[in-house]
PDB file of C-alpha atoms and ligand atoms in Angstrom:
ATOM      1  CA  MET A  17      96.522  79.740 111.775  1.00 74.00           C
ATOM      2  CA  ALA A  18      97.023  78.763 107.987  1.00 92.00           C
ATOM      3  CA  LEU A  19      99.075  80.620 105.949  1.00 97.00           C
ATOM      4  CA  ARG A  20      98.804  80.612 102.103  1.00 98.00           C
ATOM      5  CA  THR A  21     101.101  80.783  99.558  1.00 98.00           C
ATOM      6  CA  ILE A  22     101.722  84.512  98.182  1.00 98.00           C
ATOM      7  CA  ARG A  23     101.897  84.351  94.261  1.00 98.00           C
ATOM      8  CA  ILE A  24     104.768  86.656  93.100  1.00 98.00           C
ATOM      9  CA  GLN A  25     104.944  89.150  90.629  1.00 97.00           C
ATOM     10  CA  GLY A  26     105.068  87.125  87.091  1.00 96.00           C
ATOM     11  CA  ASP A  27     102.370  84.691  87.976  1.00 98.00           C
ATOM     12  CA  ARG A  28     100.025  85.063  85.773  1.00 98.00           C
ATOM     13  CA  VAL A  29      97.149  84.677  88.039  1.00 98.00           C
ATOM     14  CA  LEU A  30      97.928  88.194  89.189  1.00 98.00           C
ATOM     15  CA  GLU A  31      97.058  89.577  86.107  1.00 98.00           C
ATOM     16  CA  LYS A  32      93.733  88.104  85.554  1.00 98.00           C
ATOM     17  CA  VAL A  33      90.257  89.781  86.337  1.00 98.00           C
ATOM     18  CA  SER A  34      88.521  87.985  89.517  1.00 98.00           C
ATOM     19  CA  ARG A  35      84.958  87.388  89.708  1.00 98.00           C
ATOM     20  CA  PRO A  36      82.337  88.256  91.667  1.00 98.00           C
ATOM     21  CA  VAL A  37      81.221  86.693  94.945  1.00 98.00           C
ATOM     22  CA  GLU A  38      77.641  85.453  94.464  1.00 97.00           C
ATOM     23  CA  LYS A  39      77.093  83.142  98.022  1.00 96.00           C
ATOM     24  CA  MET A  40      79.270  82.865 100.836  1.00 96.00           C
ATOM     25  CA  THR A  41      80.532  79.245 101.191  1.00 97.00           C
ATOM     26  CA  PRO A  42      82.520  77.842 104.518  1.00 97.00           C
ATOM     27  CA  LYS A  43      85.340  77.287 102.214  1.00 97.00           C
ATOM     28  CA  LEU A  44      85.107  81.218 101.061  1.00 97.00           C
ATOM     29  CA  GLU A  45      84.910  81.966 105.019  1.00 97.00           C
ATOM     30  CA  GLN A  46      88.089  79.830 105.704  1.00 98.00           C
ATOM     31  CA  LEU A  47      89.594  81.561 102.886  1.00 98.00           C
ATOM     32  CA  ILE A  48      89.295  84.864 104.587  1.00 98.00           C
ATOM     33  CA  ASP A  49      90.415  83.902 107.785  1.00 98.00           C
ATOM     34  CA  ASP A  50      93.699  82.657 105.770  1.00 98.00           C
ATOM     35  CA  MET A  51      94.331  85.642 104.060  1.00 98.00           C
ATOM     36  CA  PHE A  52      94.236  87.804 107.282  1.00 98.00           C
ATOM     37  CA  ASP A  53      96.669  85.221 108.724  1.00 98.00           C
ATOM     38  CA  THR A  54      98.629  85.241 105.520  1.00 98.00           C
ATOM     39  CA  MET A  55      98.741  89.159 105.580  1.00 98.00           C
ATOM     40  CA  TYR A  56      99.747  89.872 109.035  1.00 97.00           C
ATOM     41  CA  ASP A  57     102.663  87.086 108.722  1.00 97.00           C
ATOM     42  CA  GLY A  58     103.721  89.071 105.608  1.00 96.00           C
ATOM     43  CA  MET A  59     103.432  92.289 107.733  1.00 94.00           C
ATOM     44  CA  GLY A  60     101.197  93.755 104.873  1.00 96.00           C
ATOM     45  CA  VAL A  61      98.210  95.986 105.406  1.00 97.00           C
ATOM     46  CA  GLY A  62      96.243  94.449 102.566  1.00 98.00           C
ATOM     47  CA  LEU A  63      95.755  91.227 100.626  1.00 98.00           C
ATOM     48  CA  ALA A  64      93.534  90.272  97.648  1.00 98.00           C
ATOM     49  CA  ALA A  65      92.183  86.906  96.788  1.00 98.00           C
ATOM     50  CA  PRO A  66      94.150  86.389  93.474  1.00 98.00           C
ATOM     51  CA  GLN A  67      97.532  87.194  95.166  1.00 98.00           C
ATOM     52  CA  VAL A  68      96.611  83.930  97.051  1.00 98.00           C
ATOM     53  CA  GLY A  69      95.980  82.164  93.650  1.00 98.00           C
ATOM     54  CA  ILE A  70      91.976  82.524  94.103  1.00 98.00           C
ATOM     55  CA  LEU A  71      90.024  84.538  91.544  1.00 98.00           C
ATOM     56  CA  LYS A  72      87.300  85.915  93.680  1.00 98.00           C
ATOM     57  CA  ARG A  73      86.753  89.680  94.352  1.00 98.00           C
ATOM     58  CA  ILE A  74      87.528  89.571  98.127  1.00 98.00           C
ATOM     59  CA  VAL A  75      89.913  91.562  99.943  1.00 98.00           C
ATOM     60  CA  VAL A  76      91.112  92.218 103.626  1.00 98.00           C
ATOM     61  CA  ILE A  77      92.991  95.559 104.863  1.00 98.00           C
ATOM     62  CA  ASP A  78      94.286  96.182 107.919  1.00 98.00           C
ATOM     63  CA  VAL A  79      96.061  99.412 108.285  1.00 97.00           C
ATOM     64  CA  GLY A  80      96.327  99.326 112.103  1.00 95.00           C
ATOM     65  CA  GLU A  81      92.777 100.242 112.917  1.00 93.00           C
ATOM     66  CA  GLU A  82      90.586  97.188 112.614  1.00 95.00           C
ATOM     67  CA  PRO A  83      90.351  94.295 110.198  1.00 98.00           C
ATOM     68  CA  ILE A  84      88.423  95.105 107.006  1.00 98.00           C
ATOM     69  CA  VAL A  85      86.793  92.718 104.690  1.00 98.00           C
ATOM     70  CA  LEU A  86      85.511  93.837 101.307  1.00 98.00           C
ATOM     71  CA  ILE A  87      83.747  91.569  99.197  1.00 98.00           C
ATOM     72  CA  ASN A  88      82.582  92.761  95.617  1.00 98.00           C
ATOM     73  CA  PRO A  89      84.055  96.573  96.316  1.00 98.00           C
ATOM     74  CA  LYS A  90      83.389  99.157  94.084  1.00 98.00           C
ATOM     75  CA  ILE A  91      84.838 102.392  94.434  1.00 98.00           C
ATOM     76  CA  LEU A  92      82.029 105.091  94.140  1.00 98.00           C
ATOM     77  CA  GLU A  93      84.255 108.272  94.891  1.00 98.00           C
ATOM     78  CA  THR A  94      87.650 109.428  94.960  1.00 98.00           C
ATOM     79  CA  ASP A  95      89.008 113.195  95.891  1.00 98.00           C
ATOM     80  CA  GLY A  96      92.146 114.921  96.287  1.00 98.00           C
ATOM     81  CA  GLU A  97      95.745 112.987  96.137  1.00 98.00           C
ATOM     82  CA  GLN A  98      98.738 111.436  97.831  1.00 98.00           C
ATOM     83  CA  THR A  99     102.130 110.773  96.657  1.00 97.00           C
ATOM     84  CA  GLY A 100     104.508 107.893  98.550  1.00 96.00           C
ATOM     85  CA  ASP A 101     106.235 104.856  98.883  1.00 96.00           C
ATOM     86  CA  GLU A 102     103.786 101.904  98.162  1.00 97.00           C
ATOM     87  CA  GLY A 103     104.722  98.105  98.496  1.00 97.00           C
ATOM     88  CA  CYS A 104     103.050  94.569  97.826  1.00 98.00           C
ATOM     89  CA  LEU A 105     103.585  91.333  99.295  1.00 97.00           C
ATOM     90  CA  SER A 106     103.640  90.131  95.898  1.00 98.00           C
ATOM     91  CA  LEU A 107     106.607  91.906  95.419  1.00 97.00           C
ATOM     92  CA  PRO A 108     108.777  91.165  98.218  1.00 95.00           C
ATOM     93  CA  GLY A 109     111.218  93.383  99.383  1.00 94.00           C
ATOM     94  CA  LYS A 110     110.470  96.352  96.639  1.00 96.00           C
ATOM     95  CA  ALA A 111     108.671  99.678  96.804  1.00 97.00           C
ATOM     96  CA  GLY A 112     107.657 102.507  94.636  1.00 97.00           C
ATOM     97  CA  THR A 113     106.144 105.919  94.496  1.00 97.00           C
ATOM     98  CA  VAL A 114     102.716 105.707  93.492  1.00 98.00           C
ATOM     99  CA  THR A 115     100.325 108.630  93.526  1.00 98.00           C
ATOM    100  CA  ARG A 116      96.867 107.630  94.806  1.00 98.00           C
ATOM    101  CA  PRO A 117      93.549 109.764  95.947  1.00 98.00           C
ATOM    102  CA  ASN A 118      93.969 110.652  99.454  1.00 98.00           C
ATOM    103  CA  TYR A 119      89.909 110.132 100.168  1.00 98.00           C
ATOM    104  CA  VAL A 120      88.050 106.851  98.846  1.00 98.00           C
ATOM    105  CA  LYS A 121      84.522 106.271  99.840  1.00 98.00           C
ATOM    106  CA  VAL A 122      83.869 102.009  98.569  1.00 98.00           C
ATOM    107  CA  GLU A 123      80.530 100.139  98.511  1.00 98.00           C
ATOM    108  CA  ALA A 124      81.240  96.721  99.132  1.00 98.00           C
ATOM    109  CA  GLN A 125      79.478  93.464 100.835  1.00 98.00           C
ATOM    110  CA  ASP A 126      80.799  92.165 104.506  1.00 98.00           C
ATOM    111  CA  GLU A 127      80.799  88.330 105.238  1.00 96.00           C
ATOM    112  CA  ASN A 128      77.078  88.125 105.467  1.00 96.00           C
ATOM    113  CA  LEU A 129      77.203  89.701 101.941  1.00 97.00           C
ATOM    114  CA  ASP A 130      75.381  92.597 103.384  1.00 98.00           C
ATOM    115  CA  THR A 131      76.233  95.827 101.667  1.00 98.00           C
ATOM    116  CA  PHE A 132      78.165  98.664 103.652  1.00 98.00           C
ATOM    117  CA  VAL A 133      80.056 101.870 102.782  1.00 98.00           C
ATOM    118  CA  LEU A 134      83.331 102.533 103.689  1.00 98.00           C
ATOM    119  CA  GLU A 135      85.316 105.932 103.513  1.00 98.00           C
ATOM    120  CA  GLY A 136      88.877 106.044 103.930  1.00 98.00           C
ATOM    121  CA  THR A 137      91.726 108.632 103.576  1.00 98.00           C
ATOM    122  CA  GLU A 138      95.536 108.302 103.709  1.00 97.00           C
ATOM    123  CA  LEU A 139      97.199 104.800 104.034  1.00 97.00           C
ATOM    124  CA  LEU A 140      93.655 103.288 104.025  1.00 98.00           C
ATOM    125  CA  ALA A 141      92.352 105.147 100.652  1.00 98.00           C
ATOM    126  CA  ARG A 142      95.879 103.766  99.319  1.00 98.00           C
ATOM    127  CA  ALA A 143      95.377 100.425 100.532  1.00 98.00           C
ATOM    128  CA  ILE A 144      91.912 100.148  98.988  1.00 98.00           C
ATOM    129  CA  CYS A 145      92.771 101.632  95.799  1.00 98.00           C
ATOM    130  CA  HIS A 146      95.951  99.084  95.669  1.00 98.00           C
ATOM    131  CA  GLU A 147      93.709  96.035  96.393  1.00 98.00           C
ATOM    132  CA  CYS A 148      90.510  96.714  94.311  1.00 98.00           C
ATOM    133  CA  ASP A 149      93.364  97.038  91.622  1.00 98.00           C
ATOM    134  CA  HIS A 150      94.288  93.639  92.294  1.00 98.00           C
ATOM    135  CA  LEU A 151      90.773  92.342  91.595  1.00 98.00           C
ATOM    136  CA  ASP A 152      91.204  93.562  87.808  1.00 98.00           C
ATOM    137  CA  GLY A 153      94.421  92.126  87.343  1.00 98.00           C
ATOM    138  CA  ILE A 154      96.608  95.518  88.294  1.00 98.00           C
ATOM    139  CA  LEU A 155      99.663  95.469  90.165  1.00 98.00           C
ATOM    140  CA  TYR A 156     100.988  98.988  91.702  1.00 97.00           C
ATOM    141  CA  THR A 157     104.044  98.622  89.385  1.00 96.00           C
ATOM    142  CA  SER A 158     101.725  99.912  86.306  1.00 95.00           C
ATOM    143  CA  HIS A 159     101.065 103.305  88.331  1.00 96.00           C
ATOM    144  CA  VAL A 160     104.396 103.749  89.772  1.00 96.00           C
ATOM    145  CA  GLN A 161     107.050 106.981  89.086  1.00 94.00           C
ATOM    146  CA  GLY A 162     110.412 106.272  88.462  1.00 93.00           C
ATOM    147  CA  GLU A 163     112.122 102.943  89.323  1.00 93.00           C
ATOM    148  CA  LEU A 164     111.207 100.596  92.123  1.00 94.00           C
ATOM    149  CA  HIS A 165     113.885 100.287  95.172  1.00 94.00           C
ATOM    150  CA  ASP A 166     114.836  97.836  97.670  1.00 94.00           C
ATOM    151  CA  THR A 167     113.238  98.138 101.245  1.00 89.00           C
ATOM    152  CA  ASN A 168     115.528  95.391 102.891  1.00 73.00           C
ATOM    153  CA  TYR A 169     118.676  97.472 103.663  1.00 63.00           C
ATOM    154  CA  GLU A 170     117.774  97.349 107.514  1.00 58.00           C
ATOM    155  CA  GLU A 171     118.889  93.833 108.016  1.00 55.00           C
ATOM    156  CA  GLU A 172     122.119  94.531 106.504  1.00 53.00           C
ATOM    157  CA  GLU A 173     122.652  97.290 108.812  1.00 53.00           C
ATOM    158  CA  GLU A 174     121.973  94.950 111.812  1.00 53.00           C
ATOM    159  CA  GLU A 175     124.608  92.600 110.631  1.00 52.00           C
ATOM    160  CA  GLU A 176     127.404  95.430 110.552  1.00 51.00           C
ATOM    161  CA  GLU A 177     127.067  95.900 114.366  1.00 47.00           C
TER     162      GLU A 177
HETATM  163 ZN1   ZN B 498      99.371  94.266  96.114  1.00 62.45          ZN
END
């Protein structure tokens, strides 16, 4: 298990557009493994390569169903709307209200660079949109309605007991 350092908002790498992956290499396979480790360690449901400082169009997602790797993802179709709290490992301890499509159809490549199409609704649709935004240097704060709020209050409650 290898954890990578997660870049935090303010780091310019998070504002850059990532480059397409043209061929799979052992280095990129290692990167993908490390991205999963880093995402699970941070209790996130998604992580994009620029968040660990690599400007490649690679995203990992796990909303509790199965681990998903999206390489060079392209959103083909969206439908509906959902409004809810969203967070990001690059903005630890914060969340904000974001409206996203409730359905997303995305075309991407897997680790063998074979093309596939994935459909997602609800949390998966939200995660796909959020992570694809990272590849274009966009953070969820540019979609947020109202103010960000803290998500760390639970720890304080435990200490009072
Ligand atoms: Zn994020």
